[in-house]
mmCIF file of C-alpha atoms and ligand atoms in Angstrom:
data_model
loop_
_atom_site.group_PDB
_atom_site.id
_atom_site.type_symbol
_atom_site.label_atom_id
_atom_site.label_comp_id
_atom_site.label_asym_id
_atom_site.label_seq_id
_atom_site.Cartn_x
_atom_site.Cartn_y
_atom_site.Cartn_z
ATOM 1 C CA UNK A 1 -15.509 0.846 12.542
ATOM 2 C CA UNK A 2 -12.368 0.790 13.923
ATOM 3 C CA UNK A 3 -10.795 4.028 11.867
ATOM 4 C CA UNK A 4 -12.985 6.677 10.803
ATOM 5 C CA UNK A 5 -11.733 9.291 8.655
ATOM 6 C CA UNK A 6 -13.563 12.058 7.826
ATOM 7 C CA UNK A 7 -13.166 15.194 4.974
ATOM 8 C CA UNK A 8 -9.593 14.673 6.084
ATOM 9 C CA UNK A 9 -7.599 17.494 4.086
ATOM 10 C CA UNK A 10 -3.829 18.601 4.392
ATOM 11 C CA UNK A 11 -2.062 21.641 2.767
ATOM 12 C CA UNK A 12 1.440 21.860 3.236
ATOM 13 C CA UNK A 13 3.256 25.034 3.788
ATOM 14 C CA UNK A 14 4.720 24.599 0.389
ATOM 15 C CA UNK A 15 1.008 24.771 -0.814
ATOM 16 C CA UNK A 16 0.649 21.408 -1.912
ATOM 17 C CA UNK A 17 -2.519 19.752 -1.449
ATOM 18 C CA UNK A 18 -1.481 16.400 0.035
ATOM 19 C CA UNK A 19 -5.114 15.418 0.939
ATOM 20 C CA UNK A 20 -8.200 16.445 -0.542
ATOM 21 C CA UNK A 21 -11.272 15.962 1.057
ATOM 22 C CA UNK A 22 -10.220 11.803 2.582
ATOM 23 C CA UNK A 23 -13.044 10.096 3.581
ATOM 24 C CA UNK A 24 -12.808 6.028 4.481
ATOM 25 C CA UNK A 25 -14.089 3.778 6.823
ATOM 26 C CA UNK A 26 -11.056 1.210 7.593
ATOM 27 C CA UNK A 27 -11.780 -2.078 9.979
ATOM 28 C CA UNK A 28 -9.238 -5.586 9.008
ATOM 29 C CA UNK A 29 -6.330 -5.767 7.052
ATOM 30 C CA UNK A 30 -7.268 -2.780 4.732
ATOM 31 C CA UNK A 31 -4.479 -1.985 1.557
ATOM 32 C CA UNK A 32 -4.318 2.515 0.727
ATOM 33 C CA UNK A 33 -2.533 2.149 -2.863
ATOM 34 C CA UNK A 34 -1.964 5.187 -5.290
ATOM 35 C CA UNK A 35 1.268 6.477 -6.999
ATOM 36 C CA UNK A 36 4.005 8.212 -5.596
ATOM 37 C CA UNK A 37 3.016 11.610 -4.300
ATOM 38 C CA UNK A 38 -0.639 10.239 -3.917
ATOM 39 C CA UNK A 39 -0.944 11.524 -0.190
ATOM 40 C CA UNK A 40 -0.488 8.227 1.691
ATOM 41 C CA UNK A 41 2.605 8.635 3.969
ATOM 42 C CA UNK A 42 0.677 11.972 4.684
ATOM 43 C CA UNK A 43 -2.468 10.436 5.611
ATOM 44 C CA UNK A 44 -0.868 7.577 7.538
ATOM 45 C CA UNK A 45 1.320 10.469 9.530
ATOM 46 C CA UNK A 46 -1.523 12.109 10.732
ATOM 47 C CA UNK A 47 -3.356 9.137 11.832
ATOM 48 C CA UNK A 48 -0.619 8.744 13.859
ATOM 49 C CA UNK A 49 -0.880 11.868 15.735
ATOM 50 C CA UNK A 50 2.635 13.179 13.589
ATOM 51 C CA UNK A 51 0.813 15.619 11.401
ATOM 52 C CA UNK A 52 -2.060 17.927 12.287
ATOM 53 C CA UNK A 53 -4.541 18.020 9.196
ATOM 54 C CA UNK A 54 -5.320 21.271 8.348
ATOM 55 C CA UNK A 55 -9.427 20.242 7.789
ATOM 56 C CA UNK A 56 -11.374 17.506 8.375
ATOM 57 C CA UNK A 57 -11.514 14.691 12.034
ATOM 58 C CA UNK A 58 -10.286 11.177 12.236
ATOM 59 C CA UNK A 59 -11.103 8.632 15.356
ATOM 60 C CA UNK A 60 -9.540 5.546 16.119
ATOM 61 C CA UNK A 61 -12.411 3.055 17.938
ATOM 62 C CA UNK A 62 -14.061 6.014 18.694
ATOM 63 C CA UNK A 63 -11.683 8.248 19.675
ATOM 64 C CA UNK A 64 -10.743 11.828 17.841
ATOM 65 C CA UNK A 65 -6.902 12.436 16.837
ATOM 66 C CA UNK A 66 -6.685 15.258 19.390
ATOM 67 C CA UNK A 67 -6.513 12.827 22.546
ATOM 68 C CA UNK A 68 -2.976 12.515 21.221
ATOM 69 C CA UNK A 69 -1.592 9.828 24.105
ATOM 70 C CA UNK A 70 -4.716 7.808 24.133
ATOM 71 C CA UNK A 71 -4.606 7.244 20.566
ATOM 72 C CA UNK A 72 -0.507 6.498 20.882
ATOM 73 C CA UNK A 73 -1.479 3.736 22.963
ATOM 74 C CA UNK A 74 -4.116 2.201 20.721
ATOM 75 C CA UNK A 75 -1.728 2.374 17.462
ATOM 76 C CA UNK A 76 1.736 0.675 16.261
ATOM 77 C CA UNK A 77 3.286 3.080 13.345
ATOM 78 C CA UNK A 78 6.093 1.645 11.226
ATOM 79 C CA UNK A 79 7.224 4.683 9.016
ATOM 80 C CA UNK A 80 8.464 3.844 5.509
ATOM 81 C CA UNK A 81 11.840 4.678 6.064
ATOM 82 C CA UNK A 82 13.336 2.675 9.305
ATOM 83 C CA UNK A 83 16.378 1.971 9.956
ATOM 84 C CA UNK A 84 17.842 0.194 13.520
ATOM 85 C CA UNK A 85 21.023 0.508 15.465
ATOM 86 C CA UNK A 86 23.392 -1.961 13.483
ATOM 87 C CA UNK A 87 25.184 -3.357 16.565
ATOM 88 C CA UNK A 88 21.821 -4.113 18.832
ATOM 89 C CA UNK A 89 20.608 -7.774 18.658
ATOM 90 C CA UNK A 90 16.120 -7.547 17.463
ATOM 91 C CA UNK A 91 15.554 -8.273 20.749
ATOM 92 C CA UNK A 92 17.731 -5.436 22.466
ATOM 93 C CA UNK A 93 16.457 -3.070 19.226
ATOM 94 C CA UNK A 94 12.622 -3.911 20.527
ATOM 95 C CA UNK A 95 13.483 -3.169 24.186
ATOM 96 C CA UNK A 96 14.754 -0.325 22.990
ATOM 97 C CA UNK A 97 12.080 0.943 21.252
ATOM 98 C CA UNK A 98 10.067 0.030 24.217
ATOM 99 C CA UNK A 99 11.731 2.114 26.318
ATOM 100 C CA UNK A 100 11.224 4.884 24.455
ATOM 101 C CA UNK A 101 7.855 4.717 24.738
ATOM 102 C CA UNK A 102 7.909 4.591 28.412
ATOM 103 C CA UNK A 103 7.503 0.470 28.350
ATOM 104 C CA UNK A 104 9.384 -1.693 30.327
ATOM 105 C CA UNK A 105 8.454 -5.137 29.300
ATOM 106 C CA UNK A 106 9.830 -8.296 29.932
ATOM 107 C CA UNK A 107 12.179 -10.365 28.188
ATOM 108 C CA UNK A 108 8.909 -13.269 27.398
ATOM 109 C CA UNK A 109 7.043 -10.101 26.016
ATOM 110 C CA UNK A 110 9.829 -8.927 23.544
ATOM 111 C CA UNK A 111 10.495 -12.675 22.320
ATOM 112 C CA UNK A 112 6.621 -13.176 22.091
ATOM 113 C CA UNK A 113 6.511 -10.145 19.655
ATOM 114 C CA UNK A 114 9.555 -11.185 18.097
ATOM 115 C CA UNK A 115 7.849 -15.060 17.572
ATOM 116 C CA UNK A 116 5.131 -12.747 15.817
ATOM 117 C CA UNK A 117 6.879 -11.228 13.055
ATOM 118 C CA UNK A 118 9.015 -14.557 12.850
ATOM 119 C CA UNK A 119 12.267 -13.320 14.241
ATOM 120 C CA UNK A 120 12.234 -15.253 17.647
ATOM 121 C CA UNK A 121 15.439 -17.147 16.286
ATOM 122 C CA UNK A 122 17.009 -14.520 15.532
ATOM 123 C CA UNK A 123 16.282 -12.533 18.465
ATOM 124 C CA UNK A 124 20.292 -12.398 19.801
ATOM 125 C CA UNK A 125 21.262 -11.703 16.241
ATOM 126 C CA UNK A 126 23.186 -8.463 16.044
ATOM 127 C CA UNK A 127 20.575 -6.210 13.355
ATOM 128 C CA UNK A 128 23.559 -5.067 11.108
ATOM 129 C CA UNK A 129 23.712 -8.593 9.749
ATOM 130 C CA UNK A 130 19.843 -8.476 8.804
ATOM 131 C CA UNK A 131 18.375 -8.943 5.533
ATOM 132 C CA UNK A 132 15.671 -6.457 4.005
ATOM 133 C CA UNK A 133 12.803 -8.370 4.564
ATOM 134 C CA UNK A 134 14.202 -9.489 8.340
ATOM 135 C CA UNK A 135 14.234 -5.621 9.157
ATOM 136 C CA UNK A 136 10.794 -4.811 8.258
ATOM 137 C CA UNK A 137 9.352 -7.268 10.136
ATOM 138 C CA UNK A 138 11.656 -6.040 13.205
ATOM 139 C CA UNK A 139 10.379 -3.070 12.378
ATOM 140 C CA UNK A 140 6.967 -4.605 12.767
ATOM 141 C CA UNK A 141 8.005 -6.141 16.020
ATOM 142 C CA UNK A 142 8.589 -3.009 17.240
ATOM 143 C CA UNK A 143 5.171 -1.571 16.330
ATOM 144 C CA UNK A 144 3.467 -3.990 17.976
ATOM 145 C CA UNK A 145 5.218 -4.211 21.127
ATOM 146 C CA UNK A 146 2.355 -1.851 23.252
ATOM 147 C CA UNK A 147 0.270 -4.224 22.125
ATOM 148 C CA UNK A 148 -1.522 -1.876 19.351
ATOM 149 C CA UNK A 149 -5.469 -2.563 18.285
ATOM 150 C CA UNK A 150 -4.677 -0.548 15.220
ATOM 151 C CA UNK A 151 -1.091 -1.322 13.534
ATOM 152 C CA UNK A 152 -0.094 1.224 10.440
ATOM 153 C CA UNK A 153 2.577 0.283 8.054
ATOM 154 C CA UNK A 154 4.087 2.385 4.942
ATOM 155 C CA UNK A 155 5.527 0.656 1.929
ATOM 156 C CA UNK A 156 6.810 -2.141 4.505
ATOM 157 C CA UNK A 157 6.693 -4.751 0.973
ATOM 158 C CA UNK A 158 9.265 -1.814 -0.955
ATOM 159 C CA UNK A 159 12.565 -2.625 -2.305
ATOM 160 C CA UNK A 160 12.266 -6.449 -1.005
ATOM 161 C CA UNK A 161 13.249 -9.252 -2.773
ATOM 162 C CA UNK A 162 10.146 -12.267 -3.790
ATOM 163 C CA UNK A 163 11.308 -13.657 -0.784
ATOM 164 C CA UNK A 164 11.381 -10.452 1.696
ATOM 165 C CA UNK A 165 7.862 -9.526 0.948
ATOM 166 C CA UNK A 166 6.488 -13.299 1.370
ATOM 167 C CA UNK A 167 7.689 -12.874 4.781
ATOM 168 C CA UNK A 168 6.752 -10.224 5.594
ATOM 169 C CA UNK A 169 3.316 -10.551 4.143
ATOM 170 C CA UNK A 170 3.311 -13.405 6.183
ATOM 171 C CA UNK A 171 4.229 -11.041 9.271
ATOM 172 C CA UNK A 172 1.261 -8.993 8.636
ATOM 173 C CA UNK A 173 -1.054 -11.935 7.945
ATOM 174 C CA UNK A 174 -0.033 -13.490 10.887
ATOM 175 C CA UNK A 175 -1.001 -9.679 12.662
ATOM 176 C CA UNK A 176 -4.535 -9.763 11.420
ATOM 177 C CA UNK A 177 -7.408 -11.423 13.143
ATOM 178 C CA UNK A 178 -9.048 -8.908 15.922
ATOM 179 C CA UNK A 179 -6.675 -5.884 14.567
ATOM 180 C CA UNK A 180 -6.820 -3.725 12.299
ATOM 181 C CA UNK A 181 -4.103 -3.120 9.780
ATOM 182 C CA UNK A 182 -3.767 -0.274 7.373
ATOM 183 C CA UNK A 183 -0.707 -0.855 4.896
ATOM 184 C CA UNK A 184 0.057 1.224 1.659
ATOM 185 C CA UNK A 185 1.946 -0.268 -1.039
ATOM 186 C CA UNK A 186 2.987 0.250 -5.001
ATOM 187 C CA UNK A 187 2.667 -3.586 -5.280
ATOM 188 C CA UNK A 188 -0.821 -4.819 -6.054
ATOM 189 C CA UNK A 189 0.194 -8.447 -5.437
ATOM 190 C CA UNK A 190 0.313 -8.049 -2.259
ATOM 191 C CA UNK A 191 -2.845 -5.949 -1.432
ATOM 192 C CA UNK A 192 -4.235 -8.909 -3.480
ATOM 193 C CA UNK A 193 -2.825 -11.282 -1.209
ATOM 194 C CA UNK A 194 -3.045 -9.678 2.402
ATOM 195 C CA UNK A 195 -6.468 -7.664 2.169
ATOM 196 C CA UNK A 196 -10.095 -8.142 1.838
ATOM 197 C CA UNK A 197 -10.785 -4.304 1.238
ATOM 198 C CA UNK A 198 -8.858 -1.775 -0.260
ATOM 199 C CA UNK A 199 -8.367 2.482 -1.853
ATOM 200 C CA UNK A 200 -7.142 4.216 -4.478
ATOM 201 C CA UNK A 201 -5.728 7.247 -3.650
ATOM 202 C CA UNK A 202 -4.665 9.529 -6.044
ATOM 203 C CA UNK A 203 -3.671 13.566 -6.565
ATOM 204 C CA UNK A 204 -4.716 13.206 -2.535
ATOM 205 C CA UNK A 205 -8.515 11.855 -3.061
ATOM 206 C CA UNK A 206 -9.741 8.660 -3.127
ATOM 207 C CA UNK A 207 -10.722 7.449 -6.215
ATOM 208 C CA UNK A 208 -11.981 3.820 -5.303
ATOM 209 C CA UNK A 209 -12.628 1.936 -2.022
ATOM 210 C CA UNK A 210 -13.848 -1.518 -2.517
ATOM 211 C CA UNK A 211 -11.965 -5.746 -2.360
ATOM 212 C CA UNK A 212 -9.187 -5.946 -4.570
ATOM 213 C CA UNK A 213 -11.487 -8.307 -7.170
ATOM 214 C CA UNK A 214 -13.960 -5.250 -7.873
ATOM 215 C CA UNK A 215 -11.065 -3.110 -8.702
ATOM 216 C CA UNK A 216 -9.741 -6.133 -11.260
ATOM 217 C CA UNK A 217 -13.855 -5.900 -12.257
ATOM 218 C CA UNK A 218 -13.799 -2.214 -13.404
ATOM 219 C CA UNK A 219 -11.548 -3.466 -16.819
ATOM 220 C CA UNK A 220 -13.483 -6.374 -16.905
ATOM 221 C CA UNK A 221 -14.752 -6.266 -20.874
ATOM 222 C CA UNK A 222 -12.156 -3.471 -21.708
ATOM 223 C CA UNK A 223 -9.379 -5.640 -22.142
ATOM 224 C CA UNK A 224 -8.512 -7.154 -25.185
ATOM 225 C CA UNK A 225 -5.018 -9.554 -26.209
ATOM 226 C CA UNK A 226 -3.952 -8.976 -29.240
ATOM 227 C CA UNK A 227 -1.520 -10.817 -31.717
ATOM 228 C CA UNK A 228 -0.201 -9.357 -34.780
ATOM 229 C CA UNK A 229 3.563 -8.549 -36.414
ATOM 230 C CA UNK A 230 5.687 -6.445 -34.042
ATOM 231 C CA UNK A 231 5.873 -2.932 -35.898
ATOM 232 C CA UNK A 232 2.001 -3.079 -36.074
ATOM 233 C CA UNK A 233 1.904 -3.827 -31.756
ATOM 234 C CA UNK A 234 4.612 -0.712 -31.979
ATOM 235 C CA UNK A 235 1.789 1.451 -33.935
ATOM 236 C CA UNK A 236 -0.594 0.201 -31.254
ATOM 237 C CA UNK A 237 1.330 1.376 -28.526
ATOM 238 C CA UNK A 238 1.512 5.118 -29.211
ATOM 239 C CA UNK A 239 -1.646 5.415 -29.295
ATOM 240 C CA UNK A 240 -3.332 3.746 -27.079
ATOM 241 C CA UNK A 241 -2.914 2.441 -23.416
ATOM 242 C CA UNK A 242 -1.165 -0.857 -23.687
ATOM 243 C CA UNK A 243 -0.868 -2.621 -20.423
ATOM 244 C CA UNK A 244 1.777 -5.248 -21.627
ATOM 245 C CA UNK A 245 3.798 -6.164 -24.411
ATOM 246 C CA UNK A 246 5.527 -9.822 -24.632
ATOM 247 C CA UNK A 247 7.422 -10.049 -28.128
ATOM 248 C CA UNK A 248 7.272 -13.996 -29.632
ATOM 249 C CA UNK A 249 10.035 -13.543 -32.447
ATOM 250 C CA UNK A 250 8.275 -11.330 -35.342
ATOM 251 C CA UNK A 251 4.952 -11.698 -33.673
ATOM 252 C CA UNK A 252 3.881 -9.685 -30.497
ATOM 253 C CA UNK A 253 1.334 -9.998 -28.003
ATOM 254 C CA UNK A 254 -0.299 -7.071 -26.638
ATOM 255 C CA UNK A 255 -2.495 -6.890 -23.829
ATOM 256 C CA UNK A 256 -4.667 -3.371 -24.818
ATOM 257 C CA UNK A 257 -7.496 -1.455 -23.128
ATOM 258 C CA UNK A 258 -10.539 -0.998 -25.584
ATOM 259 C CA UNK A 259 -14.046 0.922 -25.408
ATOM 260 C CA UNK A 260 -16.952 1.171 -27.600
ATOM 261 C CA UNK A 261 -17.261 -0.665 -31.004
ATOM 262 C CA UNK A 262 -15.583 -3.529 -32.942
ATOM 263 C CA UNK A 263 -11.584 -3.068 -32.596
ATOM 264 C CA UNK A 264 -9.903 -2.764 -35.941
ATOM 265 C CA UNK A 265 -7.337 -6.123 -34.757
ATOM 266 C CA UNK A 266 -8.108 -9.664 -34.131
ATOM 267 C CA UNK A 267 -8.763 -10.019 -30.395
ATOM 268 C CA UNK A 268 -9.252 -12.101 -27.924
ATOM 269 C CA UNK A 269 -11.087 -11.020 -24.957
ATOM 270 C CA UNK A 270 -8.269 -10.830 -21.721
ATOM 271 C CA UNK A 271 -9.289 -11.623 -17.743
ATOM 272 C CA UNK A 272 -7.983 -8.390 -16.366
ATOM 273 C CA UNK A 273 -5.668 -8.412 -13.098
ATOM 274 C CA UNK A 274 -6.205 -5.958 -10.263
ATOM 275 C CA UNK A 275 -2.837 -4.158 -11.960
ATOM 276 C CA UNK A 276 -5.182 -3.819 -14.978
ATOM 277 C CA UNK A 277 -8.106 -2.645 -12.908
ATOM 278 C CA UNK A 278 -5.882 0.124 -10.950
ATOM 279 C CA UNK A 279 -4.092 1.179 -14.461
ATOM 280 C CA UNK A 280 -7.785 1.730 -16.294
ATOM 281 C CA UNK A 281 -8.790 3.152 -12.673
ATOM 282 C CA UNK A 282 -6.137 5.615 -12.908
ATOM 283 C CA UNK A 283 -6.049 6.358 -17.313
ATOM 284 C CA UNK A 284 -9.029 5.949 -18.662
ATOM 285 C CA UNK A 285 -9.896 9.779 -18.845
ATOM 286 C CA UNK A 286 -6.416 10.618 -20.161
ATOM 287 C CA UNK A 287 -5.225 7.762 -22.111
ATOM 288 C CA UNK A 288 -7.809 5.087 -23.036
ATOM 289 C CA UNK A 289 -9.990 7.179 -26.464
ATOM 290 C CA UNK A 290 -13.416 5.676 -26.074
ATOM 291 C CA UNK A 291 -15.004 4.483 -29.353
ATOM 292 C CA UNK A 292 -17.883 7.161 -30.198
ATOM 293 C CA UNK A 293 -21.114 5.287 -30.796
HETATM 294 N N1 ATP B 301 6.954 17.863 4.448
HETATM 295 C C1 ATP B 301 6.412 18.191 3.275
HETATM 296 N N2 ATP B 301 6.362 19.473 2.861
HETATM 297 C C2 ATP B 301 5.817 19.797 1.680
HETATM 298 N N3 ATP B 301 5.253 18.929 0.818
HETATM 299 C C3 ATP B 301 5.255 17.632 1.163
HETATM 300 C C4 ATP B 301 5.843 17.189 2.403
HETATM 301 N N4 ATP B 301 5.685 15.849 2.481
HETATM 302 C C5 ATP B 301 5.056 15.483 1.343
HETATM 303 N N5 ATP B 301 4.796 16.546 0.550
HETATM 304 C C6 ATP B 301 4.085 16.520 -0.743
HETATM 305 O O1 ATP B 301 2.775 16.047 -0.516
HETATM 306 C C7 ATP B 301 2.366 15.153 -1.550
HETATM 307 C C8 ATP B 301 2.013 13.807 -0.947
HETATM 308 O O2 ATP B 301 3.199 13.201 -0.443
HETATM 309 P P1 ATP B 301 3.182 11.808 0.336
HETATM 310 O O3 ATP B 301 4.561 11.586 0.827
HETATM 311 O O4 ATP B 301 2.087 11.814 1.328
HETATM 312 O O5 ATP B 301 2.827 10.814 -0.853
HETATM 313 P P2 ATP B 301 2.948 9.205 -0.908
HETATM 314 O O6 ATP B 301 1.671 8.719 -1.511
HETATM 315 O O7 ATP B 301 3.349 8.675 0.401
HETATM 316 O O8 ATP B 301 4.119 8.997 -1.978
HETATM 317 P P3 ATP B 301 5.200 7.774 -2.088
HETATM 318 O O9 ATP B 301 4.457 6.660 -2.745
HETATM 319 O O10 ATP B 301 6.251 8.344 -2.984
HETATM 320 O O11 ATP B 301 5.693 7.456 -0.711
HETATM 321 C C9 ATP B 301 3.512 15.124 -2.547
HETATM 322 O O12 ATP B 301 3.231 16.061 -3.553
HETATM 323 C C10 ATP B 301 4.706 15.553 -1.726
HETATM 324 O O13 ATP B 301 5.669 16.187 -2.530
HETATM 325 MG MG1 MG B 302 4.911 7.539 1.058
#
């Protein structure tokens, strides 16, 4: 296993229990999903030597947090908020970056890692000029300059455009192979897309580890579609845990999570997405009544 993580728990000062109890076994490109608050930037900081955890041991191909420089060398961190010098070109912004980690590579090296994210065009570019999606994957480019084994990314899909996070779910794609990748997202798609094994996190414990299709699985048989007048879809709503609405004129089309006998609606059964799996993952025990049989 390539990242080990073990009864990892963090309080903050505040009190707030960020991490409860985090235990995970991470090797390939591995997506940590769960809302906002859930604990990830905190568990991703102290993998990266940023944040001591207050209980619990992590080791990165073998080795423990603690051997703080050794693990900096093995691991490329890209935090969710970056930002870059707007008048640097990517490739001066990388050599930069380098620097400040005590590198001092050479100007093949910073256009190599620069042809990895897809930037190598743009590598005289001034950065202030850069789309969304363009500085993400400079940010990437910076992560991965030390040559990481282990490359950590937060959010790096957020606030992108359907363009921005193709490419830069093609940047981390493109990463994979003999490294291991740890990214956290709010946007199933592109765990669904980008990785073969996946968490829940939620309230700071994990609720599910498993590929993407067995968290889809878990509504599998819960999920009906139903069709009937609008106001009666309305009625359905309130009390019950509708995943989607789409309104055809008078009529309505509901997409509903139901347990236990015969629903009172015609229904057609409904193949449930991995958005469905992590919604029924995440309600069932407050907001999906089970039928009493
Ligand atoms: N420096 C801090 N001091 C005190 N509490 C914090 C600090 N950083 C985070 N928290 C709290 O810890 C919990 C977990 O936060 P964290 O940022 O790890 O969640 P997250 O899953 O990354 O959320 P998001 O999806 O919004 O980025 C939240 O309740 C948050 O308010
Ligand atoms: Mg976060």
């Amino acid at each position: 296993m390539s990242l080990e993580i073990k009864n990892l728990t963090h309080v903050y000062r505040n009190g707030v229990r960020a991490l409860d109890d985090v235990t995970l076994e991470i090797n390939g490109t591995f997506g940590l999903v769960g809302p906002n608050g859930a604990g990830k930037t905190t568990l991703m900081r102290i993998l990266a030597t940023l944040l001591r955890p207050t209980a619990g041991t992590a080791r990165i191909h073998g080795v423990p947090l603690d051997r703080v420089m050794e693990i900096r060398g093995m691991l490329g961190y890209l935090p969710q908020n970056v930002d870059f010098y707007p008048t640097l070109s990517a490739l001066e912004t990388v050599e930069y970056f380098a620097l400040l980690s005590h590198l001092t590579p050479r100007r093949d090296k910073l256009l190599q890692v620069l042809e990895q994210v897809g930037l190598a065009e743009a590598a005289d570019r001034r950065v202030g000029g850069f789309s969304g999606g363009m500085k993400r994957r400079l940010g990437l480019a910076v992560a991965l300059v030390h040559d990481p084994r282990v490359v950590i990314v937060d959010e790096p899909t957020s606030g992108l455009d359907p363009e921005g996070r193709l490419e830069v779910r093609r940047a981390l794609g493109a990463l994979g192979g003999d490294r291991t990748v740890l990214l956290s997202t709010h946007i199933l798609p592109d765990v669904e897309t980008t990785c073969s094994r996946m968490a829940v996190l939620h309230k700071g414990k994990i609720r599910f580890t498993g590929s993407p299709a067995e968290l889809a699985a878990r509504a599998k048989g819960r999920l009906l579609k139903v069709r009937l007048p609008r106001e009666a879809i309305e009625k359905i709503e309130r009390e019950r845990a509708v995943v989607s609405i789409r309104y055809d004129g008078e009529q309505a089309v509901a997409r509903v999570f139901w347990e236990g006998g015969e629903p009172p609606w015609p229904h057609a059964p409904a193949e449930p997405s991995l958005e469905d799996g992590y919604f029924y993952l995440l309600h069932r025990e407050e907001r999906i009544p089970a039928e009493r049989s």
